[in-house]
XYZ file of C-alpha atoms in Angstrom:
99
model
C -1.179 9.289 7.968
C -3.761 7.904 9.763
C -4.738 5.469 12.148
C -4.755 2.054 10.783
C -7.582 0.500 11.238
C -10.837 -0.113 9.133
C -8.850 0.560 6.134
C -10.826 -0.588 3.492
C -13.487 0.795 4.306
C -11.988 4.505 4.891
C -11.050 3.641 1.091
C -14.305 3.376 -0.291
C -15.547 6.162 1.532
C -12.947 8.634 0.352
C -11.146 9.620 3.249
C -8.000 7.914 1.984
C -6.889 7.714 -1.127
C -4.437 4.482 -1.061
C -4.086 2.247 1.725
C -1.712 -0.454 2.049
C -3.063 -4.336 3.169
C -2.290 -8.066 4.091
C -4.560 -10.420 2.022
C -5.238 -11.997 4.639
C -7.019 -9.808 6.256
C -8.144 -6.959 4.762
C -8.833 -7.976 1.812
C -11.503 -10.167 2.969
C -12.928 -6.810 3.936
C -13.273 -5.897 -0.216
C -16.813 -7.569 -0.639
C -18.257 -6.401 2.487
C -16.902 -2.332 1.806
C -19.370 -2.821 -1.667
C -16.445 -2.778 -4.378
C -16.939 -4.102 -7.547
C -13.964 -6.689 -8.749
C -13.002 -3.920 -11.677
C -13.042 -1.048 -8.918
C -9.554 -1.875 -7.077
C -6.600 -1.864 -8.163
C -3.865 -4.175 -6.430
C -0.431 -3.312 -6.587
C 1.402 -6.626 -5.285
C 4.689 -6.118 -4.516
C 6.083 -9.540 -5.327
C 4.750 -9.041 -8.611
C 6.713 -6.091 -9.254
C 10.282 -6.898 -8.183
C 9.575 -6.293 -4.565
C 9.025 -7.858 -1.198
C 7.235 -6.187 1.684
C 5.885 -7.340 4.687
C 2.774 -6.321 3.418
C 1.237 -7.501 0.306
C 0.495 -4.799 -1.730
C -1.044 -0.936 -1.891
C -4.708 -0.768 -2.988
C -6.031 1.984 -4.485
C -9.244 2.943 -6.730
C -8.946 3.217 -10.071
C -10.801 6.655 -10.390
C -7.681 8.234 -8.044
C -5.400 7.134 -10.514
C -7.165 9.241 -13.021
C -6.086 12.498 -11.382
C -2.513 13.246 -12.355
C -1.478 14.579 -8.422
C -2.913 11.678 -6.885
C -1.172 9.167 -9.322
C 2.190 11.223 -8.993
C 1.798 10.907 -5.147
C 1.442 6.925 -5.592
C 4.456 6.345 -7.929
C 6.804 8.802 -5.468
C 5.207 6.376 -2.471
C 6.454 3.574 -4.057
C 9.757 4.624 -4.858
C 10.448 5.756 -1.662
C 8.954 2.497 -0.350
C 11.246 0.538 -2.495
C 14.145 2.738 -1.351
C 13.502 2.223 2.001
C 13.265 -1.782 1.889
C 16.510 -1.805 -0.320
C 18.505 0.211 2.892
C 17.044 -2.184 5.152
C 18.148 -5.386 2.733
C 21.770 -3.707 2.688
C 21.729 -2.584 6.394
C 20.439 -5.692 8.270
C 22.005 -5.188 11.306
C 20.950 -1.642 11.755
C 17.437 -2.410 10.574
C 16.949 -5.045 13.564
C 18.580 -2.680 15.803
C 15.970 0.250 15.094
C 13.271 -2.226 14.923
C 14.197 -3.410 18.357
């Protein structure tokens, strides 16, 4: 975990391997951290059966090349989706903790 801020850009250098956005904001910040368009991949949730707060993970396609790092990704997003199903069936006790 780290502090979230400057994502993108902690992306391309390395330092993280996936980092989790808003498009509209940091992925404004794509062109400006030097990515190509076939560099990044976008994992929208709403694409995938989802819904998040968030719009999507982004990682780089070279990570998801290495079978640990890819592994790591698909457990994230299970876990992810677990999590947002509890809070769909526990609404009351999901506004409590957020509160």
């Amino acid at each position: 975990m780290i502090e979230y801020a400057d994502v993108v850009f902690r992306l391309k250098s390395g330092k993280v391997n996936c980092v989790t956005t808003m498009s509209c904001n940091e992925a404004n910040a794509v062109p400006a951290a030097g990515f190509r368009a076939n560099e990044l991949i976008v994992f929208a949730f709403d694409n995938l059966g989802g819904r998040s707060l968030e719009d999507g993970l982004y990682v780089l396609e070279a990570r998801l090349q290495d079978a640990e790092c890819a592994d790591a990704m698909v457990r994230f997003v299970r876990a992810s989706m677990q999590g947002w199903r509890w809070t769909e069936e526990n609404q009351a006790e999901t506004v409590s903790i957020v509160l």
